[in-house]
Structures are given as structure tokens and as C-alpha cells.
Short mmCIF file of C-alpha atoms and ligand atoms in Angstrom, two decimals:
data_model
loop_
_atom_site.label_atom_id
_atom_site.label_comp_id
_atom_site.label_asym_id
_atom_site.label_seq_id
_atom_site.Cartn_x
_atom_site.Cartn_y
_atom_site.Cartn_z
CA UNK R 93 13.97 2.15 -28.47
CA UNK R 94 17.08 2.74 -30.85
CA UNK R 95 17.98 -0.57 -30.48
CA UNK R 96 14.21 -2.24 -30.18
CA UNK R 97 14.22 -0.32 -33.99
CA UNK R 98 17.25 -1.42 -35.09
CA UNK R 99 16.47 -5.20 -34.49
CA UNK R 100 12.92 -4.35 -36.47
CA UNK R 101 15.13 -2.61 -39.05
CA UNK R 102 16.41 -6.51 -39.90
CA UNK R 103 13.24 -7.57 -41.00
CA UNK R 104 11.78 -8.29 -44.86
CA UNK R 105 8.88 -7.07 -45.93
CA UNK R 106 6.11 -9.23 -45.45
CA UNK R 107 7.36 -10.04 -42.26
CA UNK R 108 5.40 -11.65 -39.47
CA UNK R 109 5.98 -10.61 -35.73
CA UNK R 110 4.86 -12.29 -33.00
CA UNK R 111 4.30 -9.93 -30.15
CA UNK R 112 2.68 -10.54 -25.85
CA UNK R 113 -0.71 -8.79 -25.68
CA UNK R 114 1.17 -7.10 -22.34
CA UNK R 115 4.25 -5.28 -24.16
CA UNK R 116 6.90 -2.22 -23.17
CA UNK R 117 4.24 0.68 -25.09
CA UNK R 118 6.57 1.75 -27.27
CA UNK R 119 7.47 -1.56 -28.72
CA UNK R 120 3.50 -2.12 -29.47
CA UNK R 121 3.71 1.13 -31.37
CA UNK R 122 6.23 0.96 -33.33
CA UNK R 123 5.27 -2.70 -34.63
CA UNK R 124 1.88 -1.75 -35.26
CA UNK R 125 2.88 1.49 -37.24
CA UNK R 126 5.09 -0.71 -39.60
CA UNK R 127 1.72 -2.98 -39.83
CA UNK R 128 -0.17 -0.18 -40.66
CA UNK R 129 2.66 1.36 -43.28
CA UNK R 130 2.31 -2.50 -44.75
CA UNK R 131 6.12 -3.19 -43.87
CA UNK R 132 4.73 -6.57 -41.47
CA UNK R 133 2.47 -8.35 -39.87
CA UNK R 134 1.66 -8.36 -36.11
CA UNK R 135 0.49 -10.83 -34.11
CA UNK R 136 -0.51 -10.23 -30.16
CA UNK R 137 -0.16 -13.60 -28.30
CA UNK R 138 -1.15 -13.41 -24.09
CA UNK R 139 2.41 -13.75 -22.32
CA UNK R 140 1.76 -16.94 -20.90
CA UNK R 141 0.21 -18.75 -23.35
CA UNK R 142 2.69 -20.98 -24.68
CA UNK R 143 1.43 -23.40 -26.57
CA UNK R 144 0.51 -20.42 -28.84
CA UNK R 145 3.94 -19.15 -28.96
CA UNK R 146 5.70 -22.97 -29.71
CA UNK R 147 2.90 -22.06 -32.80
CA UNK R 148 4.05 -19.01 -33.95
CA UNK R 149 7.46 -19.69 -33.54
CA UNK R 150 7.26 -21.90 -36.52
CA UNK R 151 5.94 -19.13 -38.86
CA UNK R 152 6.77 -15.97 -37.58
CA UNK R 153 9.87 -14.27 -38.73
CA UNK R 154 10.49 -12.01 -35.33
CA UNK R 155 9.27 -13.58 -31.83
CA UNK R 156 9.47 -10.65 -29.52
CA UNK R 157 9.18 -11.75 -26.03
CA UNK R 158 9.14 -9.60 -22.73
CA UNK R 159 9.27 -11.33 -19.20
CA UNK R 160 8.53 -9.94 -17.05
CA UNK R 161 6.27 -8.14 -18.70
CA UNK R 162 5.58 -4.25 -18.39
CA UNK R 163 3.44 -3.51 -16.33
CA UNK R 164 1.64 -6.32 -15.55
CA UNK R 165 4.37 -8.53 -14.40
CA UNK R 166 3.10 -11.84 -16.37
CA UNK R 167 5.98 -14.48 -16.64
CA UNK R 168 6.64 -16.16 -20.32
CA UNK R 169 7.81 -19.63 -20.27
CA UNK R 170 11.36 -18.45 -21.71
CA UNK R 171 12.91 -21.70 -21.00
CA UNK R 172 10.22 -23.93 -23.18
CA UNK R 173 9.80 -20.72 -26.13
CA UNK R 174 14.02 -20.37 -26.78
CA UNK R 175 14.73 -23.67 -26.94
CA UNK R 176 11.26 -24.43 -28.98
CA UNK R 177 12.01 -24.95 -32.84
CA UNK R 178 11.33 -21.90 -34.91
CA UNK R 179 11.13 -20.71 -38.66
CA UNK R 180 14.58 -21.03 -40.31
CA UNK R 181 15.90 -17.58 -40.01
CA UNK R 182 13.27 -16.56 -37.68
CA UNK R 183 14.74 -13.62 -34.68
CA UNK R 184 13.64 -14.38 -31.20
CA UNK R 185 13.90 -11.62 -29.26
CA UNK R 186 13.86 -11.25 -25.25
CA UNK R 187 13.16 -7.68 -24.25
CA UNK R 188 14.75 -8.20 -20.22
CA UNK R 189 14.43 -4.63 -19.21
CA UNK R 190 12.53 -5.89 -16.03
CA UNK R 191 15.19 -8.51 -15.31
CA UNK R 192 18.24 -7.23 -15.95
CA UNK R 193 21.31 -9.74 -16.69
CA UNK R 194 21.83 -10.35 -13.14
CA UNK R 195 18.38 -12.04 -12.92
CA UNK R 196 18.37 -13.56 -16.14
CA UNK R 197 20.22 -14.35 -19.48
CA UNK R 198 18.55 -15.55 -22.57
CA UNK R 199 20.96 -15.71 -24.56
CA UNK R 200 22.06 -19.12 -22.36
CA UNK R 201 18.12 -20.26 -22.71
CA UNK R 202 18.31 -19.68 -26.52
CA UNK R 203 17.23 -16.57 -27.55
CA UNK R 204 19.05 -14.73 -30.60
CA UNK R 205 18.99 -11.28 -29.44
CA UNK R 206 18.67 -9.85 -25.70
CA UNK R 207 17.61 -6.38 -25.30
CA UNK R 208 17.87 -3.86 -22.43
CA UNK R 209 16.71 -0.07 -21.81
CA UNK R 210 19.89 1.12 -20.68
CA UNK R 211 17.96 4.27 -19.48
CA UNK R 212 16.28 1.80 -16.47
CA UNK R 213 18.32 -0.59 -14.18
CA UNK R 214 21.73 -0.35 -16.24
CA UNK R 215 21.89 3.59 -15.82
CA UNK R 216 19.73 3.06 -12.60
CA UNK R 217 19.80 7.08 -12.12
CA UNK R 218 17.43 8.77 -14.30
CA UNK R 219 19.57 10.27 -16.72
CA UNK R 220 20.70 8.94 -19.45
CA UNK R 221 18.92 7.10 -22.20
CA UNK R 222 20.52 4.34 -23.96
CA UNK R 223 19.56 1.01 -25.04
CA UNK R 224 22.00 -2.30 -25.47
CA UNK R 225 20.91 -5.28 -28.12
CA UNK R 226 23.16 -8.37 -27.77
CA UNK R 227 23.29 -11.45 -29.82
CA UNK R 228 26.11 -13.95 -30.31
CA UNK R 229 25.49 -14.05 -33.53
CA UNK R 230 28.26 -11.89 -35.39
CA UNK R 231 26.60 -11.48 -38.55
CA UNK R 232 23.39 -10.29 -36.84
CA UNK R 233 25.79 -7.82 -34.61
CA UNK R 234 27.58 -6.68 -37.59
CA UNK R 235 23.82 -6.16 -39.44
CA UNK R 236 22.22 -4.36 -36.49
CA UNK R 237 25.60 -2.15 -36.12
CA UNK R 238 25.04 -1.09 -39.56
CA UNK R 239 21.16 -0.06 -38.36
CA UNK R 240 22.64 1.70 -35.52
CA UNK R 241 25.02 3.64 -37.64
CA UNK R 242 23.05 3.96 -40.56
CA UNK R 243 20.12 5.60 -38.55
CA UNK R 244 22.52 7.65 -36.60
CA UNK R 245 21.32 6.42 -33.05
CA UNK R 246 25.23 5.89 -32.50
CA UNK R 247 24.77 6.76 -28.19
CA UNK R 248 26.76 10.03 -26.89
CA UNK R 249 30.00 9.70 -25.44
CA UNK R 250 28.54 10.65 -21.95
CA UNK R 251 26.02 8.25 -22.02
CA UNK R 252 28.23 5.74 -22.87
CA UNK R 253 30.05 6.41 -19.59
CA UNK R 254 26.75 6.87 -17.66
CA UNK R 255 25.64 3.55 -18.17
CA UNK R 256 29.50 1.75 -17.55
CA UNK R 257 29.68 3.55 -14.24
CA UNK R 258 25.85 3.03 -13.56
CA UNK R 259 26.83 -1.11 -14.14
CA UNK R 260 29.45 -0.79 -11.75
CA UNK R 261 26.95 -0.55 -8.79
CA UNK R 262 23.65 -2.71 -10.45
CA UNK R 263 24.39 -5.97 -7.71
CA UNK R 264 24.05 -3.29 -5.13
CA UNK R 265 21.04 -1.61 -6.35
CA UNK R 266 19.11 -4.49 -7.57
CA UNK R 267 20.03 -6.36 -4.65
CA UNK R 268 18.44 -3.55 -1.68
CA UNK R 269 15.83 -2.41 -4.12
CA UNK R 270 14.29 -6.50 -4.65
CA UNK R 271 14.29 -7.42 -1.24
CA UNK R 272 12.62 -4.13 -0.10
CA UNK R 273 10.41 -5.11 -3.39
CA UNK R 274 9.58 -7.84 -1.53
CA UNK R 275 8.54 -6.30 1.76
CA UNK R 276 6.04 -3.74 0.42
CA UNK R 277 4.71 -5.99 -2.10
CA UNK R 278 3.70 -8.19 0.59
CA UNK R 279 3.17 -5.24 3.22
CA UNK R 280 0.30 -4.01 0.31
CA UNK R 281 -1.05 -7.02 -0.23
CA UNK R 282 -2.24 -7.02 3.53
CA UNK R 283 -3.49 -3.27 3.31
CA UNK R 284 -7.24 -2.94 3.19
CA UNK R 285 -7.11 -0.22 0.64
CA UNK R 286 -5.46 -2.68 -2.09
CA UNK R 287 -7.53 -4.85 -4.03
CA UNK R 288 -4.60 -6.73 -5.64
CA UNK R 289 -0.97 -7.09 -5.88
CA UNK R 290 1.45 -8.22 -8.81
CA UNK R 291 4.63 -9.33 -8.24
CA UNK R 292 6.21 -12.89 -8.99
CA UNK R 293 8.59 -13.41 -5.88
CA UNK R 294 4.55 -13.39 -4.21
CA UNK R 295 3.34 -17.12 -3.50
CA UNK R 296 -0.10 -15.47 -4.38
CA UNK R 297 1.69 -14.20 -8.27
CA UNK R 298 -0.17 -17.32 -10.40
CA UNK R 299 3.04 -18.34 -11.87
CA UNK R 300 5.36 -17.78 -8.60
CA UNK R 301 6.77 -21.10 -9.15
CA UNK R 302 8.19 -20.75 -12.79
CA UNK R 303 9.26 -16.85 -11.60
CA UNK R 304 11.56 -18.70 -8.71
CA UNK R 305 13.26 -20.74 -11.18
CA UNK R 306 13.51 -18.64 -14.04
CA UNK R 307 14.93 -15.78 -12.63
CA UNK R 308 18.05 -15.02 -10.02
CA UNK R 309 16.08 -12.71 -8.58
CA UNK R 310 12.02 -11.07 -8.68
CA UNK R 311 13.05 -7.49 -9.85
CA UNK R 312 12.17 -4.55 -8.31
CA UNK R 313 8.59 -3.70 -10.28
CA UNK R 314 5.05 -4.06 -8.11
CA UNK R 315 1.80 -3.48 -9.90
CA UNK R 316 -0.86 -3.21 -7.71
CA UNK R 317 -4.72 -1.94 -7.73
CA UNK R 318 -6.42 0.52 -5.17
CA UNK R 319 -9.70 0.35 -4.44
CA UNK R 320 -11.93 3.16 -5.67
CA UNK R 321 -11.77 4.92 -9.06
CA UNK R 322 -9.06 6.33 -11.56
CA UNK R 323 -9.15 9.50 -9.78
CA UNK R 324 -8.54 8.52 -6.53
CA UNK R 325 -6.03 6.64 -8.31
CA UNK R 326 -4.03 9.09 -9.74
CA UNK R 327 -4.80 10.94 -6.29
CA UNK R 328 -2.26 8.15 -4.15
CA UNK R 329 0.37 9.16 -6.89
CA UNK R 330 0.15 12.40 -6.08
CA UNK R 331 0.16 12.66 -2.12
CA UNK R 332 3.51 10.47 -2.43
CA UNK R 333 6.32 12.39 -0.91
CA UNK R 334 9.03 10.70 -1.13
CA UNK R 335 8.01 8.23 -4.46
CA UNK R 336 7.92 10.12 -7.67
CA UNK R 337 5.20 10.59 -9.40
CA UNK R 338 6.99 9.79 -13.12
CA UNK R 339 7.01 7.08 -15.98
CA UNK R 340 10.52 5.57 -15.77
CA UNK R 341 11.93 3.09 -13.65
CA UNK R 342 14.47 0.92 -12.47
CA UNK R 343 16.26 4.25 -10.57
CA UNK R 344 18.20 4.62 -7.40
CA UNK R 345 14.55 6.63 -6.64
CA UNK R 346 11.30 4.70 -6.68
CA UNK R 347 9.02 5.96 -9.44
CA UNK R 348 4.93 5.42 -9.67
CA UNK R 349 2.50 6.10 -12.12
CA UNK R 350 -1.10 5.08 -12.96
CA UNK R 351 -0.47 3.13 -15.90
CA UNK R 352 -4.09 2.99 -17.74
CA UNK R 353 -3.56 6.74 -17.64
CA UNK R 354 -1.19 6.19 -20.69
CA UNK R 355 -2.25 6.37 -24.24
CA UNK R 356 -2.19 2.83 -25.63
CA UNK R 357 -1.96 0.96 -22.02
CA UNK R 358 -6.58 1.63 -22.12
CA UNK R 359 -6.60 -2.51 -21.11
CA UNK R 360 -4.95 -2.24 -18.33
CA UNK R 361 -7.45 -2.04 -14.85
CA UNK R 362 -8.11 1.55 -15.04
CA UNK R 363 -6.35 1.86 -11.08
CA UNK R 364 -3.27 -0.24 -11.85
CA UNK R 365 -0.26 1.75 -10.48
CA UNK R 366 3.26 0.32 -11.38
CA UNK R 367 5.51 1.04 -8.42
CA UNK R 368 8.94 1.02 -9.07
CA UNK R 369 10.95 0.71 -5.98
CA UNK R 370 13.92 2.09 -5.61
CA UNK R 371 17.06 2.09 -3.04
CA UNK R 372 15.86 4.61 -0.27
CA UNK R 373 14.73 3.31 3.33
CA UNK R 374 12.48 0.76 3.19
CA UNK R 375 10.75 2.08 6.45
CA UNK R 376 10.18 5.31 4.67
CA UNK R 377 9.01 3.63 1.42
CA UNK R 378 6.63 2.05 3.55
CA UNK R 379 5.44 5.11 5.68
CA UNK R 380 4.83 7.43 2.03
CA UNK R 381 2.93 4.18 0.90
CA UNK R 382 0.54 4.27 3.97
CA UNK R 383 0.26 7.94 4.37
CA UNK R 384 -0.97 8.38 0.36
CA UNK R 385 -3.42 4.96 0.87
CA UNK R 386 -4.62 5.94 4.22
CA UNK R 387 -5.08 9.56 2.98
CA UNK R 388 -7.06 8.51 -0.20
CA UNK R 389 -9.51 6.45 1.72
CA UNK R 390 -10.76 9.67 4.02
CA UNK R 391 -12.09 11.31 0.44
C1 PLP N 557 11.60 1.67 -20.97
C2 PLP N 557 11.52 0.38 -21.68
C3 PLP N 557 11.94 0.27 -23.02
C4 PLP N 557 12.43 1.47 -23.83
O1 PLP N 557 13.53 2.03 -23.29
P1 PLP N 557 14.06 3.53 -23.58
O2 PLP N 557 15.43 3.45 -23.02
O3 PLP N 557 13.16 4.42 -22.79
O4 PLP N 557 13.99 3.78 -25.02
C5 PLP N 557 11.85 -0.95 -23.62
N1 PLP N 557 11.38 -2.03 -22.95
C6 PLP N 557 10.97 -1.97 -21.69
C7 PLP N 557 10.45 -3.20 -21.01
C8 PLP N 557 11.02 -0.76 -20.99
O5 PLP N 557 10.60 -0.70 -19.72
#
């Protein structure tokens, strides 16, 4: 979020941002904050509606773009938005948390700036938080530098090193923790307890096709929906053993959470859980998964 606020921090008043209706929380916030404090104005566009984007791109000053997108795993057309023409000193921003640069890179598809949460796949341990802007713009670098140093969210010295030895094994990691993404996304899809699965290496995901060319690989994110209500829900989060039962992702552990259960995140379906797999044995993933499902269908 340091450096999500620094790239903000480059804006003019008046500003217009163009934001996706399904956005990393925190982003939402703190754009519609500065709307509210009268510092911009915020547009919500839906992820894949592009047309609508190749629009605002001509008049908005920041195009914030997020694909995949959190949680509901909705692919933007990156390859048609960065190379679209936009507003004459216009920002467009990729937030690719969920891809990570192994999957995808847009600064090669146009994009100005490419953000990551450090504290996710980079660090890919659950402890550190740190956050990486990149441009190849050296002015812009230089200018969001100055934001970084100016606002004193210059990162610690062991975080620093967290997230350089946490890149050394990311192939690895994202490499197990996508193809056993895979398995139990399709392994849920089949189980009678869940009404529907997200996840764009799928054939069933609606935009599957643009997912398999847009990205090196599908990630490691699943959002799927149980059958039954938010408390039975938030019930197969809790009976997981071996999953955690926390907000963050992108880990060496696999993480779920009931995401409509989050201030702000009230559109999602109310039992949407965003299942973050991790590296562990996929044959265990899959037994905690069936044990928690099987066990909240006997209630
Ligand atoms: C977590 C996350 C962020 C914010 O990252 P922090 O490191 O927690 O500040 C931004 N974007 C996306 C897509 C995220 O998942």
C-alpha cells in the first residue's frame, strides 16, 4: 500500500481515476477517501469491460488496472487497454499482485507503472510487508522515490532482505503451488457441496481463453462458493486443519477466508471463499478440503 500511495501521491488535484468495480480493498479505499477529501475523482469500470476502459483512458489521468483481479479472479484485456491511446500524461497502472512477474509483465504490454505486494508471492512466507512500484520511466521513478522518502515508507533493512531471498525461490513456489491450483480447482468444481468455481486456467472460467494467452501461468488464487449460507460459510474456514483461516496470500501455506465477511468487499456472493493455495501436499490440501465440505454439509 506504500507504494499503491505513492503512485496516487503523483496525481493533481482534480484528478480523474479510473478504477475495476473488483479491486485489491485497500486500493478502493484509499481512492475513494481522496474523492471524498475532494483531492480526485473516481470512476469504477467492471474489469472486463473494455470498450469502457479504451473510453476512459482518453480522459482519465490514472488508469488503475488489476488482473487478475482480487478476489474474483476476472481477467482485463491488458494487452488491448496498454497499448490503447490515453490522455497525454495520463498513469496506467497494473496492480499484478495475483500474477507475479513470472506470469506476466506489463511493462512489455505498455503499462507505465507495475505494482506488486511484496508481502504476497515475492516474500511468499508471511512475514514481511513490502510493496515494489516499477516504471521505466526515470522521471516517474525519481518522482515516486521522492513520495517514498518524503512519506517515510523507505522499507526496513530486513525486509529488504526478506523479499530478495523470498525471490530467490518464487519459480519453485509458484510453479508447485499453480499446478496443485489447478487440481483442486477442478477437484471442487466436481464436489457436490460447491456451487461454483473461479479460476482462469478452468475451461469453465468465461474468459479461459484470453487467461491462457495473457499469462505464463494461472496463479495460485481459487474463489469458489459453497452451498448454504454465510455461516456455514465461515464454518468450512474454520474446520480447515491444515489451510489457514487468514486474509493474506500468496504464502508457502495456503490461506482462506470468506471474503464478503470483509468490510467494503458487501458485493461479493455472501459465501465466496478465496483459497489461496499454497506449497504443502496436494493430497493433503485435498483431504482438509473434503473433510471441512463434507463436514459442513452434516449441519
Ligand atoms: C495485498 C494486496 C495489496 C496490498 O499489499 P500490502 O503488501 O498488504 O500492502 C495490493 N494489491 C493486491 C492485489 C493485494 O492482494
Amino acid at each position: 500500500m506504500a507504494a499503491i500511495a505513492a503512485i496516487f501521491d503523483q496525481l493533481n488535484p482534480g484528478a480523474v481515476v479510473v478504477l475495476p468495480d473488483d479491486c485489491y480493498q485497500g486500493v478502493t479505499s484509499l481512492a475513494l477517501r481522496g474523492q471524498r477529501k475532494g483531492l480526485w475523482q473516481v470512476e469504477q469500470l467492471a474489469v472486463d469491460d473494455t470498450p469502457a476502459w479504451l473510453d476512459a483512458a482518453r480522459r482519465a489521468d490514472l488508469i488503475w488496472l488489476e488482473s487478475p483481479s482480487n478476489p474474483l479472479l476476472i481477467i482485463a484485456d491488458l494487452v488491448t487497454i496498454c497499448a490503447a491511446p490515453r490522455k497525454s500524461g495520463a498513469l496506467l497502472v497494473v496492480d499484478n499482485t495475483f500474477a507475479t512477474p513470472l506470469n506476466q509483465q506489463p511493462l512489455s504490454l505498455g503499462a507505465d507503472v507495475s505494482v506488486q505486494s511484496a508481502t504476497k508471492y515475492l516474500g511468499g512466507h508471511s512475514d514481511l510487508l513490502a510493496g515494489i512500484a516499477t516504471t521505466a520511466d526515470e522521471a516517474l521513478a525519481g518522482a515516486l522515490r521522492s513520495s517514498r522518502t518524503q512519506n517515510g515508507a523507505t522499507p526496513g533493512t530486513l525486509e529488504a532482505f526478506l523479499t530478495v531471498r523470498g525471490l530467490r525461490t518464487l519459480a519453485l513456489r509458484l510453479e508447485r503451488a499453480q499446478t496443485t491450483a489447478l487440481l483442486l480447482a477442478e477437484r471442487l468444481q466436481a464436489h457436490d457441496r460447491v456451487t461454483s468455481v473461479r479460476y482462469p486456467g478452468l475451461a469453465s472460467h468465461p474468459q479461459h481463453a484470453m487467461a491462457a494467452t495473457q499469462l505464463g501461468g494461472f496463479g495460485s488464487v481459487i474463489s469458489f462458493e459453497v452451498a448454504g449460507t454465510a455461516i456455514e460459510a465461515d464454518q468450512v474456514c474454520h474446520r480447515t486443519h491444515l489451510i489457514q483461516h487468514a486474509t493474506s496470500l500468496g504464502s508457502v501455506e495456503s490461506t482462506m477466508e470468506r471474503r464478503g465477511a470483509v468490510p467494503g468487499q458487501e458485493h461479493l456472493p455472501e459465501t465466496l471463499l478465496r483459497l489461496s493455495v499454497g506449497i504443502e501436499n496436494p493430497a493433503d490440501l485435498w483431504a482438509d478440503l473434503t473433510q471441512t465440505l463434507d463436514a459442513s454439509a452434516d449441519c
